[in-house]
Amino acid sequence: MNIFPDDKELKRLITLEDPAPLRETADKLRREWYGTDVYVRGLIEFSNHCKNNCRYCGIRAGNTSVQRYRLAEEEIIALTSNGYGQGFRTFVLQSGEDPAFDDESICRIIRGIKTSHPDCAVTLSIGEKPEESYRKYFEAGASRYLLRHETADEAHYRRLHPETMSLGNRKQCLRNLKKIGFQVGAGFMVGSPYQTLDNLVADLRFLQELQPDMIGIGPFIPAKGTPFENEPQGSLQMTLNLISILRIMFPYALIPATTALGSVDPDGMILGLKAGANVLMPNLTPPDVRKLYSIYDNKSSIKEEATVTDGSLSELVRSAGYRIVIDRGDVKSHS
Ligand code: 5AD
């Protein structure tokens, strides 16, 4: 299989109905680069306040039916200590764009985690910030940043986002993060409203240009209280095809089998691993607020485990032919 498919071939692969050979090629490459290793990231959704109003997102500012919460700095740090005991060596701090967590607060949290557990990686997923803020987070010890580009097509971007946001700024943020030295994650939703096959090709071409270390994709899932609440859900098959395509085009990449994938199908997560994904993100957010981080409806979460290497999750992963490892799970070097 050509690892540099042209646009026509990409469209064929995205819509493939018998994906077995595609999955096989992807799995082979995944094993060449990462063996059977599956990396786990402890996800902490620390605030569902958001100043933005993205049309697809359940925690958009305009969704007044959402009960809002913030975790305290000490609570966030305590969650990572607990996670460390379970075997997590990477923590993903995710929130809406919440101005109440200013740079100083974010840096205190990062330093708190890194002081207690210097061998852990801290990943941030807190949205668009000035370059100077990104620099402060990096200096405080964060080493990875997730910021999905959502769609690389200008016209499509406009239909998903409010006037106050721009694709240009999104891309600039991603370039700034790379320049500073973060391992950077981009990505997009599959089947978001108005999305075309050409848009998906543009997403893949943008990723080729950016060369991100991590690529997160998942099916669009309608969220109540948003303008897109009655739009159809994105396709599981197409998402899996795209995971395989990503593995083939970016064999070095860290690709999660995302929560959205697990939410549209009970086997979604494992199917994601088999299609080429090599990362899982169990949710460490306290159960009482977890349900409030409702970026879409019926969000699933991976069950709590005593440790990451025993229990039902690791058993499930093992039965699929892979193995959860206790490791930071950094990206393999690529240029
Ligand atoms: N369905 C699926 N994914 C969504 N996201 C936000 N809203 C939805 C939705 N309704 C994704 C976006 C964002 C990530 C945190 O979650 O891609 O970057």
XYZ file of C-alpha atoms in Angstrom, residues 46-51 69-71 73 95-106 108-109 129 137:
26
model
C -10.620 19.997 35.665
C -13.102 22.668 34.535
C -16.112 22.698 32.221
C -16.320 26.488 32.127
C -15.666 27.794 28.623
C -15.634 31.254 27.110
C -17.627 23.097 37.989
C -13.972 23.715 38.679
C -11.606 21.454 40.586
C -5.535 23.127 42.272
C -10.704 22.014 30.394
C -12.816 24.473 28.505
C -11.162 27.825 27.892
C -11.642 28.986 31.475
C -10.113 32.400 32.303
C -10.361 31.606 36.036
C -7.333 29.369 35.583
C -4.777 32.043 34.731
C -1.197 31.265 33.692
C 0.056 31.379 37.264
C -2.548 28.882 38.366
C -1.800 26.494 35.475
C 1.398 26.049 39.904
C -0.490 22.893 38.981
C -3.487 30.952 24.433
C 3.644 26.334 30.746
